[in-house]
PDB file of C-alpha atoms in Angstrom:
ATOM      1  CA  UNK I   1       6.273  23.993   8.627  1.00 90.00           C
ATOM      2  CA  UNK I   2       5.553  21.213  11.155  1.00 94.00           C
ATOM      3  CA  UNK I   3       4.016  18.018   9.804  1.00 96.00           C
ATOM      4  CA  UNK I   4       0.808  18.444  11.803  1.00 97.00           C
ATOM      5  CA  UNK I   5       0.222  21.839  10.169  1.00 97.00           C
ATOM      6  CA  UNK I   6       0.753  20.350   6.729  1.00 98.00           C
ATOM      7  CA  UNK I   7      -1.758  17.606   7.498  1.00 98.00           C
ATOM      8  CA  UNK I   8      -4.284  20.191   8.680  1.00 98.00           C
ATOM      9  CA  UNK I   9      -3.826  22.066   5.402  1.00 99.00           C
ATOM     10  CA  UNK I  10      -4.375  18.880   3.413  1.00 99.00           C
ATOM     11  CA  UNK I  11      -7.558  18.139   5.324  1.00 99.00           C
ATOM     12  CA  UNK I  12      -8.732  21.665   4.504  1.00 99.00           C
ATOM     13  CA  UNK I  13      -7.835  21.048   0.867  1.00 99.00           C
ATOM     14  CA  UNK I  14      -9.980  17.904   0.872  1.00 99.00           C
ATOM     15  CA  UNK I  15     -12.925  19.911   2.148  1.00 99.00           C
ATOM     16  CA  UNK I  16     -12.352  22.478  -0.589  1.00 99.00           C
ATOM     17  CA  UNK I  17     -12.151  19.791  -3.282  1.00 99.00           C
ATOM     18  CA  UNK I  18     -15.505  18.406  -2.111  1.00 98.00           C
ATOM     19  CA  UNK I  19     -17.128  21.829  -2.283  1.00 98.00           C
ATOM     20  CA  UNK I  20     -18.966  23.696  -5.005  1.00 97.00           C
ATOM     21  CA  UNK I  21     -16.872  26.836  -4.669  1.00 98.00           C
ATOM     22  CA  UNK I  22     -16.981  28.751  -7.918  1.00 98.00           C
ATOM     23  CA  UNK I  23     -13.213  28.967  -8.422  1.00 98.00           C
ATOM     24  CA  UNK I  24     -12.849  25.190  -8.083  1.00 99.00           C
ATOM     25  CA  UNK I  25     -15.767  24.506 -10.416  1.00 98.00           C
ATOM     26  CA  UNK I  26     -14.205  26.830 -12.976  1.00 98.00           C
ATOM     27  CA  UNK I  27     -10.839  25.071 -12.681  1.00 99.00           C
ATOM     28  CA  UNK I  28     -12.492  21.706 -13.315  1.00 99.00           C
ATOM     29  CA  UNK I  29     -14.437  23.101 -16.267  1.00 98.00           C
ATOM     30  CA  UNK I  30     -11.244  24.573 -17.699  1.00 98.00           C
ATOM     31  CA  UNK I  31      -9.565  21.166 -17.379  1.00 98.00           C
ATOM     32  CA  UNK I  32     -12.315  19.544 -19.466  1.00 98.00           C
ATOM     33  CA  UNK I  33     -11.800  22.136 -22.182  1.00 97.00           C
ATOM     34  CA  UNK I  34      -8.055  21.467 -22.260  1.00 96.00           C
ATOM     35  CA  UNK I  35      -8.382  17.690 -22.546  1.00 98.00           C
ATOM     36  CA  UNK I  36     -11.392  16.074 -24.186  1.00 96.00           C
ATOM     37  CA  UNK I  37     -10.705  12.772 -22.375  1.00 98.00           C
ATOM     38  CA  UNK I  38     -11.562  14.634 -19.161  1.00 98.00           C
ATOM     39  CA  UNK I  39     -15.200  15.286 -18.339  1.00 97.00           C
ATOM     40  CA  UNK I  40     -17.290  15.952 -15.257  1.00 97.00           C
ATOM     41  CA  UNK I  41     -17.625  12.254 -14.419  1.00 96.00           C
ATOM     42  CA  UNK I  42     -13.952  11.348 -14.749  1.00 98.00           C
ATOM     43  CA  UNK I  43     -12.776  14.422 -12.859  1.00 98.00           C
ATOM     44  CA  UNK I  44     -15.269  13.897 -10.052  1.00 98.00           C
ATOM     45  CA  UNK I  45     -14.259  10.247  -9.789  1.00 98.00           C
ATOM     46  CA  UNK I  46     -10.603  11.223  -9.427  1.00 98.00           C
ATOM     47  CA  UNK I  47     -11.399  13.974  -6.931  1.00 99.00           C
ATOM     48  CA  UNK I  48     -13.603  11.690  -4.839  1.00 98.00           C
ATOM     49  CA  UNK I  49     -10.871   9.062  -4.658  1.00 98.00           C
ATOM     50  CA  UNK I  50      -8.250  11.623  -3.626  1.00 99.00           C
ATOM     51  CA  UNK I  51     -10.453  13.151  -0.948  1.00 99.00           C
ATOM     52  CA  UNK I  52     -11.591   9.848   0.539  1.00 98.00           C
ATOM     53  CA  UNK I  53      -8.323   7.916   0.291  1.00 98.00           C
ATOM     54  CA  UNK I  54      -5.610  10.583   0.527  1.00 99.00           C
ATOM     55  CA  UNK I  55      -6.911  13.623   2.404  1.00 99.00           C
ATOM     56  CA  UNK I  56      -8.554  12.231   5.543  1.00 99.00           C
ATOM     57  CA  UNK I  57      -6.685  13.424   8.636  1.00 98.00           C
ATOM     58  CA  UNK I  58      -6.631  10.051  10.397  1.00 98.00           C
ATOM     59  CA  UNK I  59      -5.296   8.295   7.300  1.00 99.00           C
ATOM     60  CA  UNK I  60      -2.632  10.944   6.769  1.00 99.00           C
ATOM     61  CA  UNK I  61      -1.486  10.755  10.387  1.00 98.00           C
ATOM     62  CA  UNK I  62      -1.287   6.963  10.361  1.00 98.00           C
ATOM     63  CA  UNK I  63       0.539   6.920   7.020  1.00 98.00           C
ATOM     64  CA  UNK I  64       3.122   9.586   7.812  1.00 98.00           C
ATOM     65  CA  UNK I  65       3.838   8.130  11.274  1.00 97.00           C
ATOM     66  CA  UNK I  66       5.622   5.221   9.597  1.00 97.00           C
ATOM     67  CA  UNK I  67       8.360   7.413   8.115  1.00 97.00           C
ATOM     68  CA  UNK I  68      11.062   9.659   9.570  1.00 94.00           C
ATOM     69  CA  UNK I  69      10.991  13.293   8.540  1.00 88.00           C
ATOM     70  CA  UNK I  70      13.991  14.374   6.426  1.00 85.00           C
ATOM     71  CA  UNK I  71      16.754  16.196   8.304  1.00 82.00           C
ATOM     72  CA  UNK I  72      16.550  19.144   5.933  1.00 91.00           C
ATOM     73  CA  UNK I  73      14.450  19.926   2.877  1.00 95.00           C
ATOM     74  CA  UNK I  74      15.824  19.031  -0.537  1.00 97.00           C
ATOM     75  CA  UNK I  75      14.851  20.256  -3.981  1.00 98.00           C
ATOM     76  CA  UNK I  76      12.557  17.608  -5.463  1.00 98.00           C
ATOM     77  CA  UNK I  77      11.757  17.683  -9.171  1.00 98.00           C
ATOM     78  CA  UNK I  78       8.529  15.951 -10.199  1.00 98.00           C
ATOM     79  CA  UNK I  79       7.614  15.259 -13.831  1.00 98.00           C
ATOM     80  CA  UNK I  80       3.934  14.364 -13.964  1.00 97.00           C
ATOM     81  CA  UNK I  81       1.885  12.362 -16.433  1.00 96.00           C
ATOM     82  CA  UNK I  82      -1.515  13.481 -17.702  1.00 96.00           C
ATOM     83  CA  UNK I  83      -3.332  10.339 -18.755  1.00 96.00           C
ATOM     84  CA  UNK I  84      -6.095  10.666 -16.134  1.00 98.00           C
ATOM     85  CA  UNK I  85      -7.212  13.639 -14.012  1.00 99.00           C
ATOM     86  CA  UNK I  86      -4.818  14.591 -11.189  1.00 98.00           C
ATOM     87  CA  UNK I  87      -2.752  11.461 -11.771  1.00 98.00           C
ATOM     88  CA  UNK I  88       0.295  13.174 -10.238  1.00 98.00           C
ATOM     89  CA  UNK I  89      -1.434  14.192  -7.012  1.00 99.00           C
ATOM     90  CA  UNK I  90       0.049  11.345  -4.946  1.00 98.00           C
ATOM     91  CA  UNK I  91       3.608  12.362  -5.858  1.00 98.00           C
ATOM     92  CA  UNK I  92       2.758  15.955  -4.955  1.00 99.00           C
ATOM     93  CA  UNK I  93       1.284  14.763  -1.669  1.00 99.00           C
ATOM     94  CA  UNK I  94       4.349  12.671  -0.806  1.00 98.00           C
ATOM     95  CA  UNK I  95       6.671  15.579  -1.490  1.00 98.00           C
ATOM     96  CA  UNK I  96       4.493  18.002   0.457  1.00 98.00           C
ATOM     97  CA  UNK I  97       4.195  15.930   3.638  1.00 98.00           C
ATOM     98  CA  UNK I  98       7.926  15.143   3.459  1.00 97.00           C
ATOM     99  CA  UNK I  99       8.672  18.852   3.667  1.00 96.00           C
ATOM    100  CA  UNK I 100      10.748  19.103   0.498  1.00 97.00           C
ATOM    101  CA  UNK I 101      10.812  22.053  -1.873  1.00 98.00           C
ATOM    102  CA  UNK I 102       8.778  20.980  -4.889  1.00 99.00           C
ATOM    103  CA  UNK I 103       9.589  21.838  -8.498  1.00 99.00           C
ATOM    104  CA  UNK I 104       6.825  20.422 -10.675  1.00 99.00           C
ATOM    105  CA  UNK I 105       6.577  19.988 -14.421  1.00 98.00           C
ATOM    106  CA  UNK I 106       2.932  19.392 -15.292  1.00 98.00           C
ATOM    107  CA  UNK I 107       1.721  17.522 -18.342  1.00 97.00           C
ATOM    108  CA  UNK I 108       0.047  19.762 -20.912  1.00 96.00           C
ATOM    109  CA  UNK I 109      -2.851  17.298 -20.744  1.00 97.00           C
ATOM    110  CA  UNK I 110      -3.498  18.036 -17.055  1.00 98.00           C
ATOM    111  CA  UNK I 111      -2.042  21.410 -16.106  1.00 98.00           C
ATOM    112  CA  UNK I 112      -5.026  23.182 -14.593  1.00 98.00           C
ATOM    113  CA  UNK I 113      -6.305  21.517 -11.442  1.00 99.00           C
ATOM    114  CA  UNK I 114      -3.135  20.787  -9.485  1.00 99.00           C
ATOM    115  CA  UNK I 115      -1.769  24.279 -10.041  1.00 98.00           C
ATOM    116  CA  UNK I 116      -5.105  25.646  -8.823  1.00 99.00           C
ATOM    117  CA  UNK I 117      -5.044  23.450  -5.710  1.00 99.00           C
ATOM    118  CA  UNK I 118      -1.450  24.395  -4.939  1.00 99.00           C
ATOM    119  CA  UNK I 119      -2.532  28.007  -5.277  1.00 98.00           C
ATOM    120  CA  UNK I 120      -5.175  27.450  -2.602  1.00 98.00           C
ATOM    121  CA  UNK I 121      -2.535  26.037  -0.240  1.00 99.00           C
ATOM    122  CA  UNK I 122      -0.417  29.140  -0.818  1.00 98.00           C
ATOM    123  CA  UNK I 123      -3.458  31.355  -0.285  1.00 98.00           C
ATOM    124  CA  UNK I 124      -4.046  29.731   3.113  1.00 98.00           C
ATOM    125  CA  UNK I 125      -0.353  29.604   4.035  1.00 98.00           C
ATOM    126  CA  UNK I 126       1.621  32.204   2.034  1.00 98.00           C
ATOM    127  CA  UNK I 127       5.024  30.890   3.129  1.00 97.00           C
ATOM    128  CA  UNK I 128       4.405  27.861   0.891  1.00 98.00           C
ATOM    129  CA  UNK I 129       4.997  30.066  -2.153  1.00 98.00           C
ATOM    130  CA  UNK I 130       8.719  29.543  -1.515  1.00 97.00           C
ATOM    131  CA  UNK I 131       8.338  25.764  -1.472  1.00 98.00           C
ATOM    132  CA  UNK I 132       6.012  24.931  -4.407  1.00 98.00           C
ATOM    133  CA  UNK I 133       7.123  25.933  -7.895  1.00 98.00           C
ATOM    134  CA  UNK I 134       5.706  24.970 -11.285  1.00 98.00           C
ATOM    135  CA  UNK I 135       8.283  25.040 -14.064  1.00 96.00           C
ATOM    136  CA  UNK I 136       9.096  23.547 -17.457  1.00 93.00           C
ATOM    137  CA  UNK I 137      12.793  23.214 -16.642  1.00 92.00           C
ATOM    138  CA  UNK I 138      13.720  21.146 -13.591  1.00 95.00           C
ATOM    139  CA  UNK I 139      17.490  21.581 -13.608  1.00 93.00           C
ATOM    140  CA  UNK I 140      19.293  21.872 -10.301  1.00 94.00           C
ATOM    141  CA  UNK I 141      17.155  19.567  -8.173  1.00 98.00           C
ATOM    142  CA  UNK I 142      18.578  17.108  -5.636  1.00 98.00           C
ATOM    143  CA  UNK I 143      16.263  14.235  -6.614  1.00 98.00           C
ATOM    144  CA  UNK I 144      13.625  13.452  -9.214  1.00 98.00           C
ATOM    145  CA  UNK I 145      10.388  11.543  -9.639  1.00 98.00           C
ATOM    146  CA  UNK I 146       9.341  11.211 -13.267  1.00 97.00           C
ATOM    147  CA  UNK I 147       6.429   9.395 -14.874  1.00 95.00           C
ATOM    148  CA  UNK I 148       5.975   8.807 -18.575  1.00 91.00           C
ATOM    149  CA  UNK I 149       5.810   6.333 -21.410  1.00 90.00           C
ATOM    150  CA  UNK I 150       8.480   3.692 -21.928  1.00 89.00           C
ATOM    151  CA  UNK I 151      10.113   5.972 -24.493  1.00 90.00           C
ATOM    152  CA  UNK I 152      10.223   9.026 -22.242  1.00 91.00           C
ATOM    153  CA  UNK I 153      11.325   6.854 -19.310  1.00 91.00           C
ATOM    154  CA  UNK I 154      14.488   5.966 -21.218  1.00 91.00           C
ATOM    155  CA  UNK I 155      15.160   9.666 -21.611  1.00 91.00           C
ATOM    156  CA  UNK I 156      14.457  10.266 -17.916  1.00 94.00           C
ATOM    157  CA  UNK I 157      16.790   7.441 -16.896  1.00 92.00           C
ATOM    158  CA  UNK I 158      19.594   8.988 -18.892  1.00 92.00           C
ATOM    159  CA  UNK I 159      18.893  12.595 -17.973  1.00 92.00           C
ATOM    160  CA  UNK I 160      18.368  12.039 -14.228  1.00 95.00           C
ATOM    161  CA  UNK I 161      20.874   9.219 -13.741  1.00 94.00           C
ATOM    162  CA  UNK I 162      23.267  11.361 -11.680  1.00 95.00           C
ATOM    163  CA  UNK I 163      20.689  12.043  -8.986  1.00 98.00           C
ATOM    164  CA  UNK I 164      18.492   9.866  -6.745  1.00 98.00           C
ATOM    165  CA  UNK I 165      15.387   9.136  -8.766  1.00 98.00           C
ATOM    166  CA  UNK I 166      12.203   7.175  -9.241  1.00 98.00           C
ATOM    167  CA  UNK I 167      11.403   6.639 -12.921  1.00 97.00           C
ATOM    168  CA  UNK I 168       7.998   5.178 -13.781  1.00 95.00           C
ATOM    169  CA  UNK I 169       7.174   3.524 -17.101  1.00 92.00           C
ATOM    170  CA  UNK I 170       3.997   2.256 -18.735  1.00 93.00           C
ATOM    171  CA  UNK I 171       2.063  -0.176 -16.597  1.00 96.00           C
ATOM    172  CA  UNK I 172      -1.370  -1.720 -16.782  1.00 98.00           C
ATOM    173  CA  UNK I 173      -3.638  -4.019 -14.801  1.00 98.00           C
ATOM    174  CA  UNK I 174      -5.171  -7.425 -15.401  1.00 99.00           C
ATOM    175  CA  UNK I 175      -8.031  -9.481 -13.996  1.00 99.00           C
ATOM    176  CA  UNK I 176      -8.255 -13.188 -13.285  1.00 98.00           C
ATOM    177  CA  UNK I 177     -11.652 -14.776 -13.826  1.00 98.00           C
ATOM    178  CA  UNK I 178     -12.485 -18.257 -12.605  1.00 96.00           C
ATOM    179  CA  UNK I 179     -15.953 -18.691 -14.086  1.00 95.00           C
ATOM    180  CA  UNK I 180     -17.788 -18.470 -10.763  1.00 95.00           C
ATOM    181  CA  UNK I 181     -18.050 -14.685 -10.565  1.00 96.00           C
ATOM    182  CA  UNK I 182     -21.430 -13.224  -9.671  1.00 96.00           C
ATOM    183  CA  UNK I 183     -23.196 -10.770 -12.003  1.00 96.00           C
ATOM    184  CA  UNK I 184     -22.439  -8.062  -9.430  1.00 97.00           C
ATOM    185  CA  UNK I 185     -18.713  -8.842  -9.502  1.00 97.00           C
ATOM    186  CA  UNK I 186     -18.616  -8.731 -13.288  1.00 97.00           C
ATOM    187  CA  UNK I 187     -20.469  -5.437 -13.268  1.00 98.00           C
ATOM    188  CA  UNK I 188     -17.911  -4.032 -10.819  1.00 98.00           C
ATOM    189  CA  UNK I 189     -15.136  -5.295 -13.070  1.00 98.00           C
ATOM    190  CA  UNK I 190     -16.567  -2.911 -15.639  1.00 98.00           C
ATOM    191  CA  UNK I 191     -15.540  -0.020 -13.391  1.00 98.00           C
ATOM    192  CA  UNK I 192     -11.959  -1.280 -13.516  1.00 98.00           C
ATOM    193  CA  UNK I 193     -12.111  -1.619 -17.307  1.00 99.00           C
ATOM    194  CA  UNK I 194     -13.978   1.520 -18.350  1.00 99.00           C
ATOM    195  CA  UNK I 195     -13.085   4.182 -15.754  1.00 98.00           C
ATOM    196  CA  UNK I 196     -11.181   7.039 -17.398  1.00 98.00           C
ATOM    197  CA  UNK I 197     -11.897   5.301 -20.735  1.00 98.00           C
ATOM    198  CA  UNK I 198      -9.233   2.729 -19.877  1.00 98.00           C
ATOM    199  CA  UNK I 199      -6.365   5.233 -19.916  1.00 98.00           C
ATOM    200  CA  UNK I 200      -5.016   4.632 -16.400  1.00 96.00           C
ATOM    201  CA  UNK I 201      -2.278   2.249 -15.288  1.00 96.00           C
ATOM    202  CA  UNK I 202      -4.778   0.733 -12.845  1.00 97.00           C
ATOM    203  CA  UNK I 203      -7.313   0.062 -15.604  1.00 98.00           C
ATOM    204  CA  UNK I 204      -7.841  -3.587 -16.503  1.00 99.00           C
ATOM    205  CA  UNK I 205      -6.749  -4.106 -20.101  1.00 99.00           C
ATOM    206  CA  UNK I 206      -6.619  -7.896 -20.071  1.00 99.00           C
ATOM    207  CA  UNK I 207      -8.512 -10.772 -18.467  1.00 99.00           C
ATOM    208  CA  UNK I 208      -7.251 -14.288 -17.878  1.00 99.00           C
ATOM    209  CA  UNK I 209      -9.955 -16.926 -18.153  1.00 98.00           C
ATOM    210  CA  UNK I 210     -10.010 -20.718 -17.648  1.00 98.00           C
ATOM    211  CA  UNK I 211     -10.265 -23.060 -20.602  1.00 95.00           C
ATOM    212  CA  UNK I 212     -13.861 -23.296 -21.792  1.00 94.00           C
ATOM    213  CA  UNK I 213     -14.872 -19.979 -20.212  1.00 97.00           C
ATOM    214  CA  UNK I 214     -18.311 -18.703 -21.236  1.00 93.00           C
ATOM    215  CA  UNK I 215     -17.837 -15.085 -22.283  1.00 96.00           C
ATOM    216  CA  UNK I 216     -21.585 -14.464 -22.434  1.00 94.00           C
ATOM    217  CA  UNK I 217     -21.736 -13.804 -18.693  1.00 94.00           C
ATOM    218  CA  UNK I 218     -18.887 -11.291 -18.885  1.00 97.00           C
ATOM    219  CA  UNK I 219     -20.370  -9.442 -21.844  1.00 95.00           C
ATOM    220  CA  UNK I 220     -23.730  -9.308 -20.083  1.00 94.00           C
ATOM    221  CA  UNK I 221     -22.105  -8.012 -16.906  1.00 96.00           C
ATOM    222  CA  UNK I 222     -20.563  -5.123 -18.822  1.00 98.00           C
ATOM    223  CA  UNK I 223     -23.788  -3.997 -20.533  1.00 97.00           C
ATOM    224  CA  UNK I 224     -24.275  -1.156 -18.087  1.00 97.00           C
ATOM    225  CA  UNK I 225     -21.320   0.683 -19.610  1.00 98.00           C
ATOM    226  CA  UNK I 226     -22.650   0.805 -23.169  1.00 98.00           C
ATOM    227  CA  UNK I 227     -22.960   4.597 -23.139  1.00 98.00           C
ATOM    228  CA  UNK I 228     -19.167   4.872 -23.181  1.00 98.00           C
ATOM    229  CA  UNK I 229     -19.389   4.543 -26.962  1.00 99.00           C
ATOM    230  CA  UNK I 230     -21.074   7.972 -27.048  1.00 98.00           C
ATOM    231  CA  UNK I 231     -17.730   9.618 -26.288  1.00 98.00           C
ATOM    232  CA  UNK I 232     -16.368  10.659 -29.682  1.00 97.00           C
ATOM    233  CA  UNK I 233     -12.729   9.805 -29.006  1.00 98.00           C
ATOM    234  CA  UNK I 234     -13.609   6.421 -27.555  1.00 99.00           C
ATOM    235  CA  UNK I 235     -15.862   5.671 -30.543  1.00 99.00           C
ATOM    236  CA  UNK I 236     -13.127   6.712 -32.968  1.00 99.00           C
ATOM    237  CA  UNK I 237     -10.791   4.235 -31.284  1.00 99.00           C
ATOM    238  CA  UNK I 238     -13.437   1.506 -31.377  1.00 99.00           C
ATOM    239  CA  UNK I 239     -14.134   2.058 -35.085  1.00 99.00           C
ATOM    240  CA  UNK I 240     -10.437   2.136 -35.941  1.00 99.00           C
ATOM    241  CA  UNK I 241      -9.586  -1.044 -34.021  1.00 99.00           C
ATOM    242  CA  UNK I 242     -12.610  -2.839 -35.482  1.00 99.00           C
ATOM    243  CA  UNK I 243     -11.510  -1.897 -39.001  1.00 99.00           C
ATOM    244  CA  UNK I 244      -7.999  -3.204 -38.320  1.00 98.00           C
ATOM    245  CA  UNK I 245      -9.332  -6.534 -37.064  1.00 99.00           C
ATOM    246  CA  UNK I 246     -11.640  -6.889 -40.052  1.00 98.00           C
ATOM    247  CA  UNK I 247      -8.900  -6.064 -42.556  1.00 98.00           C
ATOM    248  CA  UNK I 248      -6.466  -8.480 -40.936  1.00 98.00           C
ATOM    249  CA  UNK I 249      -9.118 -11.151 -40.351  1.00 98.00           C
ATOM    250  CA  UNK I 250      -8.412 -11.191 -36.611  1.00 98.00           C
ATOM    251  CA  UNK I 251     -11.088 -13.111 -34.653  1.00 98.00           C
ATOM    252  CA  UNK I 252     -12.855 -10.889 -32.130  1.00 98.00           C
ATOM    253  CA  UNK I 253     -15.928 -10.619 -29.948  1.00 97.00           C
ATOM    254  CA  UNK I 254     -17.889  -7.445 -29.383  1.00 96.00           C
ATOM    255  CA  UNK I 255     -20.936  -6.113 -27.593  1.00 96.00           C
ATOM    256  CA  UNK I 256     -20.918  -3.006 -29.819  1.00 97.00           C
ATOM    257  CA  UNK I 257     -18.848  -0.904 -27.395  1.00 98.00           C
ATOM    258  CA  UNK I 258     -15.949  -3.188 -26.417  1.00 98.00           C
ATOM    259  CA  UNK I 259     -13.783  -5.412 -28.594  1.00 98.00           C
ATOM    260  CA  UNK I 260     -12.374  -8.597 -27.079  1.00 98.00           C
ATOM    261  CA  UNK I 261      -9.371 -10.235 -28.717  1.00 99.00           C
ATOM    262  CA  UNK I 262      -7.210 -13.171 -27.687  1.00 98.00           C
ATOM    263  CA  UNK I 263      -3.743 -11.717 -27.187  1.00 98.00           C
ATOM    264  CA  UNK I 264      -0.800 -12.459 -24.893  1.00 98.00           C
ATOM    265  CA  UNK I 265       0.094  -8.788 -24.482  1.00 98.00           C
ATOM    266  CA  UNK I 266      -1.121  -7.143 -21.240  1.00 97.00           C
ATOM    267  CA  UNK I 267      -1.508  -3.736 -22.893  1.00 98.00           C
ATOM    268  CA  UNK I 268      -4.495  -3.167 -25.149  1.00 98.00           C
ATOM    269  CA  UNK I 269      -5.731  -0.233 -27.181  1.00 98.00           C
ATOM    270  CA  UNK I 270      -8.563   1.990 -25.978  1.00 99.00           C
ATOM    271  CA  UNK I 271     -11.883   0.142 -26.537  1.00 99.00           C
ATOM    272  CA  UNK I 272     -10.120  -3.256 -26.617  1.00 99.00           C
ATOM    273  CA  UNK I 273      -9.901  -5.906 -23.899  1.00 99.00           C
ATOM    274  CA  UNK I 274      -7.369  -8.677 -24.371  1.00 99.00           C
ATOM    275  CA  UNK I 275      -7.993 -12.153 -23.027  1.00 99.00           C
ATOM    276  CA  UNK I 276      -5.887 -15.257 -22.566  1.00 99.00           C
ATOM    277  CA  UNK I 277      -6.732 -18.757 -21.375  1.00 98.00           C
ATOM    278  CA  UNK I 278      -4.943 -20.315 -18.419  1.00 98.00           C
ATOM    279  CA  UNK I 279      -4.854 -23.864 -17.090  1.00 97.00           C
ATOM    280  CA  UNK I 280      -2.796 -23.535 -13.894  1.00 97.00           C
ATOM    281  CA  UNK I 281      -3.677 -20.626 -11.634  1.00 96.00           C
ATOM    282  CA  UNK I 282      -0.576 -20.973  -9.443  1.00 97.00           C
ATOM    283  CA  UNK I 283       1.687 -20.718 -12.479  1.00 98.00           C
ATOM    284  CA  UNK I 284      -0.299 -17.751 -13.769  1.00 98.00           C
ATOM    285  CA  UNK I 285       0.024 -15.871 -10.474  1.00 97.00           C
ATOM    286  CA  UNK I 286       3.740 -16.548 -10.325  1.00 97.00           C
ATOM    287  CA  UNK I 287       4.123 -15.099 -13.813  1.00 97.00           C
ATOM    288  CA  UNK I 288       1.994 -12.032 -13.075  1.00 97.00           C
ATOM    289  CA  UNK I 289       3.715 -11.235  -9.780  1.00 95.00           C
ATOM    290  CA  UNK I 290       7.061 -11.144 -11.590  1.00 95.00           C
ATOM    291  CA  UNK I 291       5.808  -9.077 -14.546  1.00 96.00           C
ATOM    292  CA  UNK I 292       6.975  -5.460 -14.319  1.00 93.00           C
ATOM    293  CA  UNK I 293       4.193  -4.429 -16.703  1.00 95.00           C
ATOM    294  CA  UNK I 294       1.452  -5.341 -14.219  1.00 97.00           C
ATOM    295  CA  UNK I 295       0.302  -2.709 -11.729  1.00 96.00           C
ATOM    296  CA  UNK I 296      -2.700  -4.525 -10.226  1.00 96.00           C
ATOM    297  CA  UNK I 297      -4.207  -7.992 -10.272  1.00 98.00           C
ATOM    298  CA  UNK I 298      -7.975  -7.736  -9.955  1.00 98.00           C
ATOM    299  CA  UNK I 299      -9.950 -10.703  -8.621  1.00 96.00           C
ATOM    300  CA  UNK I 300     -11.571 -11.651  -5.327  1.00 88.00           C
ATOM    301  CA  UNK I 301      -8.220 -12.410  -3.682  1.00 90.00           C
ATOM    302  CA  UNK I 302      -6.012  -9.436  -4.576  1.00 93.00           C
ATOM    303  CA  UNK I 303      -7.566  -6.108  -5.605  1.00 96.00           C
ATOM    304  CA  UNK I 304     -11.295  -6.694  -5.358  1.00 96.00           C
ATOM    305  CA  UNK I 305     -13.582  -5.997  -8.301  1.00 97.00           C
ATOM    306  CA  UNK I 306     -14.451  -2.347  -8.765  1.00 96.00           C
ATOM    307  CA  UNK I 307     -11.700  -0.966  -6.519  1.00 96.00           C
ATOM    308  CA  UNK I 308      -8.667  -0.797  -8.800  1.00 97.00           C
ATOM    309  CA  UNK I 309      -9.123   2.961  -9.193  1.00 95.00           C
ATOM    310  CA  UNK I 310      -9.281   3.574  -5.438  1.00 94.00           C
ATOM    311  CA  UNK I 311      -5.661   3.172  -4.281  1.00 96.00           C
ATOM    312  CA  UNK I 312      -4.834   3.833  -0.642  1.00 97.00           C
ATOM    313  CA  UNK I 313      -2.023   6.119   0.478  1.00 98.00           C
ATOM    314  CA  UNK I 314       0.403   3.203   0.741  1.00 97.00           C
ATOM    315  CA  UNK I 315      -0.490   1.730  -2.672  1.00 96.00           C
ATOM    316  CA  UNK I 316       2.614   3.095  -4.342  1.00 95.00           C
ATOM    317  CA  UNK I 317       2.903   3.093  -8.118  1.00 91.00           C
ATOM    318  CA  UNK I 318       5.237   0.346  -9.352  1.00 88.00           C
ATOM    319  CA  UNK I 319       5.533  -0.907  -5.771  1.00 88.00           C
ATOM    320  CA  UNK I 320       8.267   1.658  -5.026  1.00 94.00           C
ATOM    321  CA  UNK I 321       7.809   3.282  -1.609  1.00 98.00           C
ATOM    322  CA  UNK I 322       7.891   6.969  -2.525  1.00 98.00           C
ATOM    323  CA  UNK I 323       7.794   8.136   1.085  1.00 98.00           C
ATOM    324  CA  UNK I 324      10.762   5.989   2.097  1.00 97.00           C
ATOM    325  CA  UNK I 325      12.684   7.325  -0.897  1.00 97.00           C
ATOM    326  CA  UNK I 326      11.908  10.911   0.114  1.00 97.00           C
ATOM    327  CA  UNK I 327      12.626  10.382   3.809  1.00 95.00           C
ATOM    328  CA  UNK I 328      16.161   9.180   3.097  1.00 93.00           C
ATOM    329  CA  UNK I 329      17.282  11.977   0.778  1.00 93.00           C
TER     330      UNK I 329
END
């Protein structure tokens, strides 16, 4: 299928995803029943980002024009994560526009919506049934893209080592505060912290603050997200982490829905935000840019506040150009 026809299909898919068609609404509802971290708000946020950033015809044409089309289709195995709704869509998109035959292993946490959307593509263009396959066993592929935890990544690296591959591990995002942020910027930072309950690799799990930073302004800026504590799983995490800190006499700050703890680790538990003081911003940036754990740096100079969860087509996970990888198979 020519690239322009694939792009037209993707534009049509974006229109469908923005619609209230009953089958799509049912698929989204089914997804919330399968995974209690998914709800109407988180799914709609993910869908909106995909439609606006990934499925606009002009953006797709500009993006794909930068890459050669493969000489012949290869069998591409994709192992998807399930931490946030439709987290594997970008890998699916890259494989689809590259013209490869896709063999996809979905996460049990997110196995409803993408299979439904692929089914719509096949409904509109039946020949695609030969090129999109969902399977639990991905043996016999020519290349692999696999996303998982650090533990599963070690397994992937061993299992897929004989073939061209992209293996993605745990990553997270951090923010740099300078003490001169406006209330609006701090409120937008809350989007980067609390979207998807903090489960995404683009969620901010740690903030770096200058010596003497006044946390009152940050805590006030995040007040608009207090209802997050009403989610039972989030509250269970909050209560558990609070109990651990109390038992171990760990100093903490809280606004009753977020725990803040001084910690050098970039990764934090759900309901916890780590912080660390810095004295030299240039040294801090040098360290962060070389840290493989860091997906995004949120501030007013890198990824702007409130936009961490709105990656563009060329914002590749881990900084690895998926399209270039696929175009050279």
